[in-house]
XYZ file of C-alpha atoms in Angstrom:
353
model
C -88.103 -6.834 37.901
C -88.411 -4.677 41.350
C -91.493 -6.051 42.802
C -89.401 -8.528 45.266
C -86.756 -5.737 46.400
C -89.682 -3.406 46.801
C -91.230 -5.579 49.181
C -88.257 -6.195 51.347
C -87.714 -3.149 51.580
C -91.365 -2.442 52.718
C -91.479 -4.558 55.344
C -88.156 -3.148 57.088
C -89.385 0.711 56.775
C -89.571 2.314 59.343
C -89.314 -0.726 61.717
C -85.390 -1.698 60.820
C -84.714 2.012 59.523
C -86.519 4.770 58.721
C -85.144 5.191 54.994
C -83.309 2.925 53.166
C -81.981 2.216 49.497
C -81.212 -0.606 47.618
C -79.606 -1.351 44.141
C -78.972 -4.834 42.028
C -77.176 -5.145 39.296
C -76.673 -7.900 36.743
C -73.486 -8.150 34.606
C -73.997 -4.332 34.323
C -77.053 -3.361 34.486
C -79.526 -2.819 37.218
C -82.470 -5.141 37.563
C -84.173 -3.801 40.599
C -83.614 -0.660 42.107
C -86.473 -0.012 45.108
C -86.469 3.088 47.327
C -88.578 3.354 50.691
C -89.104 5.880 53.657
C -87.742 9.154 54.897
C -84.429 10.545 55.160
C -85.625 12.644 58.727
C -88.601 11.263 60.612
C -87.859 11.406 63.857
C -87.519 14.811 65.667
C -85.859 12.820 68.787
C -84.370 10.218 70.445
C -88.090 9.067 71.878
C -89.310 8.413 68.534
C -91.628 12.017 67.895
C -92.409 11.994 64.862
C -90.710 14.992 62.962
C -92.784 17.996 61.034
C -91.130 17.578 57.887
C -90.545 14.068 56.873
C -88.981 14.268 53.092
C -89.148 11.231 50.961
C -86.233 9.040 50.195
C -85.464 9.347 46.738
C -82.795 6.775 44.835
C -80.554 9.970 44.736
C -80.542 10.374 47.868
C -76.946 10.281 49.953
C -75.980 8.655 52.918
C -73.533 8.162 55.533
C -71.541 4.951 54.335
C -69.750 4.796 57.936
C -67.243 1.408 57.671
C -68.013 1.170 53.760
C -65.761 4.340 53.650
C -62.978 1.437 54.710
C -63.355 0.486 50.866
C -62.284 3.321 49.669
C -59.405 4.049 51.778
C -57.817 0.539 50.274
C -58.661 1.503 46.859
C -56.097 4.827 46.869
C -53.908 2.740 49.164
C -53.816 -0.085 46.544
C -53.220 2.496 43.942
C -50.440 4.078 45.764
C -48.813 1.228 45.680
C -48.853 0.486 42.072
C -47.290 3.267 42.113
C -44.378 2.007 43.864
C -45.368 5.161 46.733
C -45.708 1.846 49.341
C -44.939 -0.988 49.711
C -47.678 -3.528 51.356
C -45.311 -5.501 53.274
C -42.878 -2.320 53.883
C -43.443 -1.213 57.801
C -45.244 1.677 57.837
C -42.622 3.121 60.683
C -40.754 4.443 56.848
C -43.767 7.199 57.139
C -44.611 6.940 60.850
C -41.408 6.853 62.714
C -41.762 5.366 66.085
C -44.125 2.786 65.451
C -43.876 -0.684 65.678
C -41.770 -2.593 62.641
C -44.080 -5.226 62.515
C -47.028 -2.925 61.349
C -47.275 -3.230 57.392
C -49.848 -1.631 55.070
C -51.264 -5.646 54.632
C -51.362 -5.870 58.344
C -53.745 -2.733 58.751
C -55.767 -3.896 55.777
C -56.318 -7.184 57.339
C -56.711 -6.427 61.121
C -54.157 -8.238 61.963
C -51.691 -5.524 63.415
C -52.557 -6.283 66.769
C -54.198 -2.743 67.477
C -57.272 -2.460 69.856
C -60.771 -1.699 67.915
C -61.453 1.916 68.723
C -60.499 5.065 70.513
C -62.118 7.660 71.423
C -59.772 10.472 71.016
C -63.053 13.053 71.236
C -63.434 11.913 74.916
C -59.984 11.403 75.845
C -58.524 15.043 74.634
C -62.097 16.894 74.098
C -60.206 20.366 74.216
C -57.725 18.994 71.214
C -57.808 19.948 67.725
C -58.261 17.389 65.417
C -54.077 17.066 65.167
C -53.409 16.517 68.287
C -56.534 13.944 68.099
C -54.843 12.482 64.735
C -51.042 12.116 66.051
C -52.862 10.216 69.810
C -54.444 7.492 67.749
C -51.324 6.753 65.345
C -49.444 6.439 69.101
C -51.962 4.119 69.579
C -49.336 0.679 71.390
C -49.898 -2.652 69.705
C -51.913 -4.923 72.518
C -52.324 -8.279 70.688
C -50.200 -10.479 68.694
C -48.938 -9.030 65.125
C -49.690 -11.409 62.531
C -53.561 -12.596 63.494
C -55.488 -13.272 64.899
C -58.272 -10.773 63.261
C -59.324 -7.996 65.374
C -61.341 -5.638 63.441
C -59.514 -2.422 64.238
C -60.391 1.168 62.976
C -57.269 2.366 64.640
C -55.379 0.706 61.902
C -57.523 1.677 58.892
C -57.198 5.318 60.564
C -53.773 5.187 61.189
C -53.921 3.309 57.095
C -55.205 6.407 55.849
C -52.820 8.588 57.426
C -49.875 6.631 55.838
C -51.874 7.026 52.424
C -51.806 11.098 52.756
C -47.747 10.176 53.769
C -47.201 8.343 51.025
C -49.761 10.137 48.329
C -48.500 13.682 49.657
C -52.164 14.922 49.796
C -54.746 14.931 52.642
C -57.311 11.713 52.285
C -60.338 13.615 51.179
C -58.270 15.041 48.191
C -56.437 11.511 47.434
C -59.862 9.628 47.443
C -61.327 12.122 45.082
C -58.532 12.202 42.813
C -57.762 8.249 42.464
C -61.726 7.293 43.320
C -64.369 9.241 42.984
C -63.269 11.768 39.952
C -61.994 8.909 38.534
C -65.011 6.530 38.162
C -67.085 9.858 37.807
C -69.010 9.764 41.058
C -69.832 13.333 41.388
C -72.224 13.111 44.969
C -69.235 10.865 46.955
C -66.950 12.554 49.237
C -66.665 13.595 52.727
C -68.854 16.114 54.683
C -71.521 17.128 52.219
C -71.873 20.948 51.753
C -75.215 22.808 52.223
C -76.288 22.074 48.753
C -76.556 18.531 49.206
C -77.861 18.465 52.603
C -81.526 18.283 51.327
C -80.764 14.591 49.888
C -78.581 13.488 52.778
C -80.730 10.536 55.805
C -80.425 11.260 59.172
C -78.341 9.417 61.733
C -78.511 9.002 65.213
C -79.826 11.664 67.311
C -77.006 13.418 69.663
C -77.782 15.935 72.038
C -74.084 17.173 72.279
C -74.215 18.056 68.806
C -76.459 21.199 69.079
C -75.121 22.678 65.926
C -77.008 20.633 63.449
C -80.216 20.619 62.179
C -82.475 20.591 63.813
C -80.351 20.691 67.067
C -79.514 17.272 68.087
C -80.402 15.034 64.802
C -77.250 14.312 62.837
C -77.732 15.110 59.148
C -74.775 16.241 56.715
C -72.458 15.652 59.437
C -70.300 11.791 59.884
C -71.883 9.412 62.624
C -69.175 8.121 63.706
C -67.576 9.897 66.742
C -63.693 9.068 65.966
C -63.816 10.709 62.425
C -66.323 13.400 63.918
C -63.728 14.298 66.440
C -60.811 13.996 63.550
C -62.736 16.440 61.499
C -64.709 14.275 59.650
C -62.271 12.710 57.200
C -60.514 9.374 58.119
C -59.406 6.293 57.120
C -61.989 4.237 58.566
C -65.787 6.175 58.392
C -66.597 9.591 56.968
C -68.056 9.154 53.427
C -71.131 10.391 52.246
C -72.786 8.622 48.861
C -75.666 7.767 46.644
C -76.711 4.792 46.320
C -75.807 4.774 42.578
C -72.575 6.295 42.781
C -71.833 3.259 45.426
C -72.766 0.807 42.776
C -70.211 2.174 40.496
C -67.161 1.908 42.673
C -68.416 -1.863 43.061
C -68.931 -2.453 39.407
C -65.319 -0.823 38.674
C -63.976 -3.666 41.548
C -65.952 -6.164 39.231
C -64.700 -5.505 36.742
C -61.316 -5.736 37.571
C -60.779 -1.814 38.714
C -61.178 -0.048 35.410
C -59.863 3.014 35.851
C -59.280 3.083 38.858
C -57.163 0.085 39.395
C -55.099 -2.322 38.014
C -56.946 -5.733 37.197
C -53.585 -7.533 38.915
C -54.160 -5.535 42.316
C -57.818 -6.028 42.672
C -57.475 -10.085 42.207
C -54.879 -9.463 45.007
C -57.801 -7.379 47.152
C -59.633 -10.023 47.175
C -57.826 -12.744 47.673
C -57.659 -14.653 51.008
C -55.232 -12.896 53.269
C -54.728 -15.576 55.598
C -56.749 -13.555 58.351
C -57.201 -16.543 61.474
C -59.729 -15.903 63.592
C -62.716 -13.927 61.540
C -66.024 -15.723 60.584
C -65.283 -14.929 57.445
C -62.166 -14.540 54.558
C -60.736 -11.409 54.527
C -59.033 -9.533 51.176
C -57.218 -6.497 51.547
C -59.525 -4.364 53.132
C -62.750 -6.683 52.081
C -64.363 -9.324 53.513
C -65.434 -12.220 51.877
C -68.480 -14.734 52.795
C -69.042 -12.906 55.215
C -72.671 -13.492 56.290
C -73.432 -10.915 57.525
C -73.830 -9.248 54.453
C -73.897 -12.320 51.482
C -76.352 -14.067 52.490
C -76.570 -16.863 49.863
C -74.128 -14.940 48.012
C -71.170 -17.047 49.185
C -67.971 -16.167 47.962
C -69.086 -12.656 47.664
C -67.082 -9.539 48.636
C -67.693 -6.171 50.451
C -68.205 -4.114 53.914
C -70.882 -3.089 55.901
C -71.276 0.114 57.892
C -72.654 0.502 61.115
C -75.293 3.638 60.039
C -76.663 0.545 57.793
C -75.508 0.611 54.551
C -73.831 -2.451 52.895
C -71.770 -2.818 49.310
C -71.533 -6.805 48.106
C -69.837 -8.061 44.862
C -70.773 -11.500 43.570
C -67.807 -11.313 40.081
C -68.839 -14.647 39.680
C -72.754 -14.427 39.403
C -72.334 -10.773 37.849
C -74.134 -9.169 40.408
C -73.418 -6.238 42.585
C -75.541 -5.218 45.188
C -76.311 -2.177 47.401
C -78.321 -1.219 50.367
C -77.891 2.111 51.969
C -80.559 2.946 55.277
C -79.676 4.550 58.198
C -80.849 1.884 60.671
C -79.316 4.015 63.244
C -81.924 6.815 63.365
C -83.331 8.094 65.674
C -80.911 5.544 67.690
C -78.564 2.914 66.941
C -79.346 -0.699 68.418
C -82.977 -1.378 66.224
C -82.980 -4.880 65.454
C -83.238 -6.069 61.572
C -80.241 -4.669 59.772
C -78.165 -7.806 59.465
C -81.726 -9.957 58.265
C -82.466 -6.602 55.853
C -78.986 -7.053 54.112
C -79.549 -11.179 53.906
C -82.829 -10.663 52.423
C -81.475 -8.116 49.654
C -78.815 -10.484 48.938
C -80.804 -13.029 48.404
C -83.266 -11.339 45.865
C -80.380 -10.421 44.202
C -79.325 -14.230 43.661
C -82.747 -15.011 42.532
C -81.942 -11.738 39.604
C -79.178 -13.576 38.726
C -80.673 -17.021 37.781
């Protein structure tokens, strides 16, 4: 059953990415699994092959990048279930002085009028994590509140901070207590420790990070510069996970939340929230029918990550589709990741018939 998926990855590795793991589950059972490539392929930004090139395995761990937003969303929705926050309450209840029109719902749908990103690591090079976070939280509203859609990491960083204040714990502890421990995702988390490092795929070559091993090769540290500047834990990026853990998370959503969320909460999460101006419909934290990741799985929902990751759930067809890659190794801007995501989704469709 996996031959088609193997062929898809073989056609993309190492041209599109240096390593890839793909899983397709049909009605909760893994129908196809494929692995290709090497966790560390290059020794520099010029493409010199590394002397030691460990092969990717099914249990290899990848930087999820913006797929992390789904975990932040799950935390926020679990807090809402408990009445600790309201999706339509002003975030000024937790962040005094913020624009009262900003609500969790608008943050989760990217309609709060906030700019896409802020490089606080460059703005405040000598500042600590708390000072940098405060600067992001103080980012002024510069666009229309309530729409149109404008994808914003600033908004999800803000959402993560609201979750911390409402939940009474740091975001990484909230994700662990409310998502990963509940679902048994033992290898998913922020800032993977030394014991997990041999399983982690390298990302971009960044000479400004001399403490990596080898120097300049980001591996086991978050790739995203803003998350890195905040200490590796943020609402928009920072999680690392293997494919089977991400599949279990997607399956929990497909089945209505499992032990993580109530079915009515998941139904609201994956319902079109009416955000205008995007090339897809938007739920709470999730994209619905995003052509860049769902391919022929029209109506499926999920999210992608800048490093080359994606999670797609098609409840109508009983499908959960995971693709983990390191398409930014050794440098960003490689062509083909969008086509690879679509090809994996097309293969999933063929398996569901």
